[in-house]
């Protein structure tokens, strides 16, 4: 096993993707089951995401789902990737994480993003506007003040104040700059655009200001990693998500994941085929040996301390097998 890989933490972000023929509540239960599997395999953390009004995603309330994951496990860290701070009042977010940390001390992470609902209808329903994302840095500072007990309002967040919940910034757009100025760990993707990712990491490290939360830069790279017994089997794991992304680009709605065999039988338009092929490129995919080589390369290039795997597919058994193979090549488990 590579010493570079052995020195790297491996974690998972599960988006609770819905699947054709399965109801949305099952996707949430799948995520809870996956958390148990990942804990047994030795992964460092599992995170869940926030999406509103998306037909293909069942997870709109990451702090609620994180509580279920933490209750179903004992040792793996649990968090959000992330809570979209512009959608919420910072006090409420601080209180939610304060409750989580109180119930599951030392196991909770606070991953934070700056996106707002991606359609006008969702933004109206949330009472938000596109421009609210521009206030992310101020919202982040306000959120951290609640943990320190330094809010200028004179109000004190209970039970949050005095607790330590590690904050991470999802570095989309200006996120790298905001993470560096705040002195926080940064999560950056995706693996398909290495040059852009490397520029973001370099900028983050060059402008990082030490803080009470992090004395040195901490980089988490995120993206799809698929491992199977053969390159062909590994690639099939990517087909459902690639097609769902292609469909969303051409029809304006993000659908549940179809089985790989249905995707293979589809007749696509030229435009759909173009998006579909694009969705299959740039990921880390293959046998354990092939993936180990690719991982070592990207970890060396980025100097990342952690890899956050974001793979989604229809076949949950094949997904768990992929995570098992990845854990084995990373030295997390011998099974």
GROMACS .gro file of C-alpha atoms in nm:
model
  335
    1UNK     CA    1   0.000   0.000   0.000
    2UNK     CA    2   0.119   0.351  -0.084
    3UNK     CA    3   0.248   0.553   0.212
    4UNK     CA    4   0.075   0.858   0.063
    5UNK     CA    5  -0.262   0.684   0.066
    6UNK     CA    6  -0.197   0.536   0.411
    7UNK     CA    7  -0.143   0.886   0.552
    8UNK     CA    8  -0.473   1.013   0.408
    9UNK     CA    9  -0.815   1.006   0.573
   10UNK     CA   10  -1.107   0.865   0.371
   11UNK     CA   11  -1.465   0.976   0.423
   12UNK     CA   12  -1.798   0.962   0.239
   13UNK     CA   13  -2.070   1.209   0.145
   14UNK     CA   14  -2.400   1.031   0.073
   15UNK     CA   15  -2.666   1.243  -0.097
   16UNK     CA   16  -2.957   1.005  -0.023
   17UNK     CA   17  -3.025   0.971  -0.394
   18UNK     CA   18  -3.365   0.830  -0.480
   19UNK     CA   19  -3.389   0.534  -0.718
   20UNK     CA   20  -3.645   0.432  -0.977
   21UNK     CA   21  -3.899   0.197  -0.821
   22UNK     CA   22  -3.811   0.300  -0.466
   23UNK     CA   23  -3.984   0.563  -0.255
   24UNK     CA   24  -3.788   0.862  -0.121
   25UNK     CA   25  -3.807   0.750   0.247
   26UNK     CA   26  -3.614   0.436   0.151
   27UNK     CA   27  -3.324   0.653   0.032
   28UNK     CA   28  -3.291   0.798   0.382
   29UNK     CA   29  -3.296   0.452   0.538
   30UNK     CA   30  -3.032   0.346   0.283
   31UNK     CA   31  -2.809   0.627   0.408
   32UNK     CA   32  -2.846   0.510   0.768
   33UNK     CA   33  -2.755   0.155   0.666
   34UNK     CA   34  -2.458   0.285   0.471
   35UNK     CA   35  -2.332   0.471   0.778
   36UNK     CA   36  -2.316   0.142   0.969
   37UNK     CA   37  -2.131  -0.025   0.679
   38UNK     CA   38  -1.881   0.259   0.651
   39UNK     CA   39  -1.813   0.254   1.024
   40UNK     CA   40  -1.739  -0.119   1.008
   41UNK     CA   41  -1.503  -0.055   0.715
   42UNK     CA   42  -1.305   0.208   0.905
   43UNK     CA   43  -1.404   0.530   0.725
   44UNK     CA   44  -1.331   0.852   0.910
   45UNK     CA   45  -1.664   1.031   0.863
   46UNK     CA   46  -1.993   1.025   0.678
   47UNK     CA   47  -2.163   1.346   0.572
   48UNK     CA   48  -2.509   1.419   0.432
   49UNK     CA   49  -2.629   1.699   0.208
   50UNK     CA   50  -2.905   1.960   0.183
   51UNK     CA   51  -3.128   1.975  -0.124
   52UNK     CA   52  -3.475   2.127  -0.147
   53UNK     CA   53  -3.743   2.031  -0.399
   54UNK     CA   54  -3.517   1.797  -0.598
   55UNK     CA   55  -3.699   1.483  -0.723
   56UNK     CA   56  -3.379   1.278  -0.721
   57UNK     CA   57  -3.260   1.364  -0.369
   58UNK     CA   58  -3.439   1.274  -0.044
   59UNK     CA   59  -3.227   1.479   0.198
   60UNK     CA   60  -3.354   1.833   0.271
   61UNK     CA   61  -3.267   1.837   0.644
   62UNK     CA   62  -2.905   1.731   0.700
   63UNK     CA   63  -2.889   1.801   1.074
   64UNK     CA   64  -3.196   1.580   1.131
   65UNK     CA   65  -3.048   1.301   0.920
   66UNK     CA   66  -2.710   1.343   1.091
   67UNK     CA   67  -2.880   1.277   1.425
   68UNK     CA   68  -3.019   0.948   1.289
   69UNK     CA   69  -2.676   0.846   1.156
   70UNK     CA   70  -2.501   0.929   1.481
   71UNK     CA   71  -2.761   0.735   1.680
   72UNK     CA   72  -2.715   0.430   1.455
   73UNK     CA   73  -2.334   0.428   1.489
   74UNK     CA   74  -2.073   0.449   1.765
   75UNK     CA   75  -1.738   0.573   1.636
   76UNK     CA   76  -1.757   0.723   1.287
   77UNK     CA   77  -1.774   1.102   1.268
   78UNK     CA   78  -2.102   1.240   1.134
   79UNK     CA   79  -2.171   1.574   0.971
   80UNK     CA   80  -2.308   1.779   0.689
   81UNK     CA   81  -2.176   1.840   0.341
   82UNK     CA   82  -2.327   2.074   0.388
   83UNK     CA   83  -2.579   2.295   0.557
   84UNK     CA   84  -2.643   2.577   0.310
   85UNK     CA   85  -2.605   2.868   0.547
   86UNK     CA   86  -2.782   3.134   0.333
   87UNK     CA   87  -3.101   2.926   0.366
   88UNK     CA   88  -3.105   2.956   0.747
   89UNK     CA   89  -3.061   3.189   1.041
   90UNK     CA   90  -2.710   3.132   1.184
   91UNK     CA   91  -2.850   3.113   1.539
   92UNK     CA   92  -3.076   2.822   1.444
   93UNK     CA   93  -2.789   2.639   1.273
   94UNK     CA   94  -2.569   2.693   1.579
   95UNK     CA   95  -2.842   2.559   1.807
   96UNK     CA   96  -2.892   2.250   1.590
   97UNK     CA   97  -2.522   2.164   1.594
   98UNK     CA   98  -2.507   2.239   1.965
   99UNK     CA   99  -2.777   1.979   2.023
  100UNK     CA  100  -2.598   1.725   1.800
  101UNK     CA  101  -2.265   1.778   1.977
  102UNK     CA  102  -2.432   1.752   2.317
  103UNK     CA  103  -2.592   1.419   2.225
  104UNK     CA  104  -2.291   1.275   2.039
  105UNK     CA  105  -1.986   1.453   2.185
  106UNK     CA  106  -1.669   1.452   1.980
  107UNK     CA  107  -1.828   1.301   1.669
  108UNK     CA  108  -2.002   1.591   1.493
  109UNK     CA  109  -1.874   1.798   1.198
  110UNK     CA  110  -2.026   2.118   1.063
  111UNK     CA  111  -1.980   2.137   0.686
  112UNK     CA  112  -2.117   2.466   0.551
  113UNK     CA  113  -2.198   2.584   0.199
  114UNK     CA  114  -2.307   2.910   0.041
  115UNK     CA  115  -2.565   2.790  -0.212
  116UNK     CA  116  -2.930   2.889  -0.207
  117UNK     CA  117  -3.214   2.695  -0.367
  118UNK     CA  118  -3.129   2.647  -0.733
  119UNK     CA  119  -3.473   2.733  -0.874
  120UNK     CA  120  -3.679   3.049  -0.831
  121UNK     CA  121  -3.963   2.844  -0.682
  122UNK     CA  122  -3.745   2.688  -0.414
  123UNK     CA  123  -3.589   3.024  -0.327
  124UNK     CA  124  -3.934   3.180  -0.289
  125UNK     CA  125  -4.046   2.891  -0.070
  126UNK     CA  126  -3.738   2.939   0.151
  127UNK     CA  127  -3.788   3.315   0.161
  128UNK     CA  128  -3.445   3.366   0.006
  129UNK     CA  129  -3.293   3.535  -0.296
  130UNK     CA  130  -2.991   3.455  -0.514
  131UNK     CA  131  -2.804   3.750  -0.363
  132UNK     CA  132  -2.823   3.598  -0.014
  133UNK     CA  133  -2.523   3.382  -0.105
  134UNK     CA  134  -2.315   3.701  -0.122
  135UNK     CA  135  -2.349   3.739   0.256
  136UNK     CA  136  -2.199   3.398   0.331
  137UNK     CA  137  -1.879   3.529   0.492
  138UNK     CA  138  -2.077   3.746   0.735
  139UNK     CA  139  -2.321   3.463   0.806
  140UNK     CA  140  -2.028   3.231   0.876
  141UNK     CA  141  -1.872   3.478   1.119
  142UNK     CA  142  -2.208   3.519   1.296
  143UNK     CA  143  -2.245   3.142   1.324
  144UNK     CA  144  -1.901   3.099   1.480
  145UNK     CA  145  -1.975   3.385   1.724
  146UNK     CA  146  -2.258   3.178   1.871
  147UNK     CA  147  -2.011   2.904   1.962
  148UNK     CA  148  -1.770   3.154   2.119
  149UNK     CA  149  -2.040   3.345   2.305
  150UNK     CA  150  -1.939   3.668   2.132
  151UNK     CA  151  -2.259   3.758   1.951
  152UNK     CA  152  -2.307   4.137   1.950
  153UNK     CA  153  -2.677   4.079   2.022
  154UNK     CA  154  -2.598   3.986   2.382
  155UNK     CA  155  -2.800   3.666   2.331
  156UNK     CA  156  -2.639   3.334   2.425
  157UNK     CA  157  -2.700   3.017   2.226
  158UNK     CA  158  -2.784   2.717   2.442
  159UNK     CA  159  -2.643   2.450   2.453
  160UNK     CA  160  -2.404   2.566   2.180
  161UNK     CA  161  -2.191   2.823   2.359
  162UNK     CA  162  -1.855   2.683   2.465
  163UNK     CA  163  -1.885   2.368   2.254
  164UNK     CA  164  -1.640   2.285   1.975
  165UNK     CA  165  -1.789   2.152   1.651
  166UNK     CA  166  -1.529   2.152   1.371
  167UNK     CA  167  -1.645   2.382   1.088
  168UNK     CA  168  -1.560   2.314   0.723
  169UNK     CA  169  -1.628   2.539   0.423
  170UNK     CA  170  -1.745   2.389   0.096
  171UNK     CA  171  -1.529   2.574  -0.153
  172UNK     CA  172  -1.761   2.648  -0.443
  173UNK     CA  173  -1.685   2.974  -0.620
  174UNK     CA  174  -1.551   3.214  -0.358
  175UNK     CA  175  -1.548   2.946  -0.090
  176UNK     CA  176  -1.169   2.900  -0.096
  177UNK     CA  177  -1.112   3.268  -0.020
  178UNK     CA  178  -1.371   3.268   0.257
  179UNK     CA  179  -1.230   2.949   0.413
  180UNK     CA  180  -0.875   3.091   0.407
  181UNK     CA  181  -0.972   3.426   0.562
  182UNK     CA  182  -1.176   3.256   0.835
  183UNK     CA  183  -0.897   3.007   0.905
  184UNK     CA  184  -1.117   2.702   0.845
  185UNK     CA  185  -1.068   2.362   0.678
  186UNK     CA  186  -1.182   2.354   0.317
  187UNK     CA  187  -1.365   2.092   0.111
  188UNK     CA  188  -1.304   2.132  -0.261
  189UNK     CA  189  -1.409   1.942  -0.576
  190UNK     CA  190  -1.447   1.807  -0.809
  191UNK     CA  191  -1.188   1.565  -0.939
  192UNK     CA  192  -1.301   1.620  -1.300
  193UNK     CA  193  -1.151   1.968  -1.316
  194UNK     CA  194  -0.806   1.918  -1.167
  195UNK     CA  195  -0.659   2.248  -1.284
  196UNK     CA  196  -0.937   2.455  -1.130
  197UNK     CA  197  -0.919   2.248  -0.811
  198UNK     CA  198  -0.543   2.296  -0.785
  199UNK     CA  199  -0.577   2.673  -0.836
  200UNK     CA  200  -0.833   2.686  -0.554
  201UNK     CA  201  -0.610   2.485  -0.321
  202UNK     CA  202  -0.304   2.697  -0.397
  203UNK     CA  203  -0.502   3.016  -0.333
  204UNK     CA  204  -0.641   2.875  -0.008
  205UNK     CA  205  -0.298   2.782   0.125
  206UNK     CA  206  -0.138   3.109   0.016
  207UNK     CA  207  -0.401   3.325   0.187
  208UNK     CA  208  -0.481   3.108   0.491
  209UNK     CA  209  -0.498   3.290   0.825
  210UNK     CA  210  -0.457   3.071   1.136
  211UNK     CA  211  -0.755   3.076   1.370
  212UNK     CA  212  -0.883   2.917   1.688
  213UNK     CA  213  -1.047   2.656   1.465
  214UNK     CA  214  -0.742   2.558   1.258
  215UNK     CA  215  -0.376   2.658   1.296
  216UNK     CA  216  -0.282   2.528   0.952
  217UNK     CA  217  -0.461   2.475   0.619
  218UNK     CA  218  -0.660   2.154   0.594
  219UNK     CA  219  -0.771   2.037   0.250
  220UNK     CA  220  -1.040   1.781   0.177
  221UNK     CA  221  -1.076   1.688  -0.192
  222UNK     CA  222  -1.411   1.547  -0.300
  223UNK     CA  223  -1.531   1.351  -0.598
  224UNK     CA  224  -1.648   1.021  -0.739
  225UNK     CA  225  -1.441   0.708  -0.678
  226UNK     CA  226  -1.569   0.373  -0.807
  227UNK     CA  227  -1.387   0.043  -0.749
  228UNK     CA  228  -1.484  -0.303  -0.877
  229UNK     CA  229  -1.335  -0.633  -0.985
  230UNK     CA  230  -1.297  -0.507  -1.344
  231UNK     CA  231  -1.279  -0.165  -1.512
  232UNK     CA  232  -1.606  -0.241  -1.690
  233UNK     CA  233  -1.792  -0.316  -1.366
  234UNK     CA  234  -1.651  -0.003  -1.206
  235UNK     CA  235  -1.762   0.210  -1.500
  236UNK     CA  236  -2.116   0.067  -1.480
  237UNK     CA  237  -2.144   0.218  -1.133
  238UNK     CA  238  -2.123   0.562  -1.295
  239UNK     CA  239  -2.397   0.515  -1.556
  240UNK     CA  240  -2.708   0.600  -1.345
  241UNK     CA  241  -2.568   0.929  -1.213
  242UNK     CA  242  -2.424   1.027  -1.552
  243UNK     CA  243  -2.763   0.977  -1.715
  244UNK     CA  244  -2.949   1.164  -1.440
  245UNK     CA  245  -2.713   1.458  -1.484
  246UNK     CA  246  -2.757   1.449  -1.863
  247UNK     CA  247  -3.135   1.438  -1.822
  248UNK     CA  248  -3.131   1.733  -1.584
  249UNK     CA  249  -2.924   1.937  -1.830
  250UNK     CA  250  -3.168   1.868  -2.115
  251UNK     CA  251  -3.504   1.859  -1.933
  252UNK     CA  252  -3.453   2.092  -1.636
  253UNK     CA  253  -3.534   1.837  -1.366
  254UNK     CA  254  -3.310   1.597  -1.176
  255UNK     CA  255  -3.464   1.246  -1.183
  256UNK     CA  256  -3.422   0.940  -0.959
  257UNK     CA  257  -3.138   0.707  -1.052
  258UNK     CA  258  -3.225   0.439  -1.311
  259UNK     CA  259  -3.064   0.093  -1.317
  260UNK     CA  260  -2.744   0.074  -1.523
  261UNK     CA  261  -2.898  -0.180  -1.762
  262UNK     CA  262  -3.182   0.059  -1.848
  263UNK     CA  263  -2.932   0.336  -1.917
  264UNK     CA  264  -2.736   0.107  -2.149
  265UNK     CA  265  -3.054   0.037  -2.349
  266UNK     CA  266  -3.159   0.402  -2.386
  267UNK     CA  267  -3.169   0.586  -2.716
  268UNK     CA  268  -3.028   0.934  -2.653
  269UNK     CA  269  -3.034   1.253  -2.854
  270UNK     CA  270  -2.701   1.396  -2.960
  271UNK     CA  271  -2.726   1.660  -2.688
  272UNK     CA  272  -2.812   1.404  -2.420
  273UNK     CA  273  -2.530   1.178  -2.537
  274UNK     CA  274  -2.284   1.465  -2.512
  275UNK     CA  275  -2.378   1.546  -2.151
  276UNK     CA  276  -2.387   1.176  -2.067
  277UNK     CA  277  -2.036   1.110  -2.198
  278UNK     CA  278  -1.909   1.419  -2.019
  279UNK     CA  279  -2.059   1.287  -1.696
  280UNK     CA  280  -1.856   0.968  -1.728
  281UNK     CA  281  -1.517   1.136  -1.761
  282UNK     CA  282  -1.263   1.258  -1.508
  283UNK     CA  283  -1.358   1.034  -1.217
  284UNK     CA  284  -1.133   0.785  -1.038
  285UNK     CA  285  -1.262   0.451  -1.163
  286UNK     CA  286  -1.128   0.098  -1.203
  287UNK     CA  287  -0.984  -0.198  -1.019
  288UNK     CA  288  -0.818  -0.160  -0.681
  289UNK     CA  289  -0.475  -0.136  -0.844
  290UNK     CA  290  -0.588   0.126  -1.097
  291UNK     CA  291  -0.769   0.335  -0.835
  292UNK     CA  292  -0.474   0.319  -0.596
  293UNK     CA  293  -0.247   0.462  -0.867
  294UNK     CA  294  -0.491   0.742  -0.951
  295UNK     CA  295  -0.549   0.828  -0.586
  296UNK     CA  296  -0.179   0.845  -0.513
  297UNK     CA  297  -0.133   1.082  -0.807
  298UNK     CA  298  -0.413   1.321  -0.708
  299UNK     CA  299  -0.319   1.321  -0.339
  300UNK     CA  300   0.041   1.406  -0.430
  301UNK     CA  301  -0.075   1.682  -0.668
  302UNK     CA  302  -0.310   1.842  -0.415
  303UNK     CA  303  -0.136   1.764  -0.086
  304UNK     CA  304  -0.483   1.688   0.049
  305UNK     CA  305  -0.515   1.548   0.399
  306UNK     CA  306  -0.850   1.382   0.325
  307UNK     CA  307  -1.058   1.238   0.041
  308UNK     CA  308  -1.438   1.275   0.059
  309UNK     CA  309  -1.595   1.022  -0.177
  310UNK     CA  310  -1.927   1.129  -0.331
  311UNK     CA  311  -2.022   0.828  -0.545
  312UNK     CA  312  -2.392   0.767  -0.618
  313UNK     CA  313  -2.538   0.470  -0.807
  314UNK     CA  314  -2.856   0.264  -0.836
  315UNK     CA  315  -2.713  -0.067  -0.709
  316UNK     CA  316  -2.657  -0.021  -0.336
  317UNK     CA  317  -2.484  -0.359  -0.297
  318UNK     CA  318  -2.236  -0.266  -0.569
  319UNK     CA  319  -2.185   0.071  -0.400
  320UNK     CA  320  -2.101  -0.091  -0.066
  321UNK     CA  321  -1.868  -0.333  -0.245
  322UNK     CA  322  -1.692  -0.034  -0.404
  323UNK     CA  323  -1.647   0.126  -0.062
  324UNK     CA  324  -1.520  -0.206   0.075
  325UNK     CA  325  -1.258  -0.232  -0.200
  326UNK     CA  326  -1.157   0.131  -0.149
  327UNK     CA  327  -1.123   0.074   0.227
  328UNK     CA  328  -0.905  -0.227   0.159
  329UNK     CA  329  -0.667  -0.047  -0.076
  330UNK     CA  330  -0.648   0.245   0.169
  331UNK     CA  331  -0.558   0.012   0.455
  332UNK     CA  332  -0.876   0.090   0.651
  333UNK     CA  333  -0.981  -0.275   0.662
  334UNK     CA  334  -0.851  -0.618   0.563
  335UNK     CA  335  -1.193  -0.770   0.483
   0.00000   0.00000   0.00000
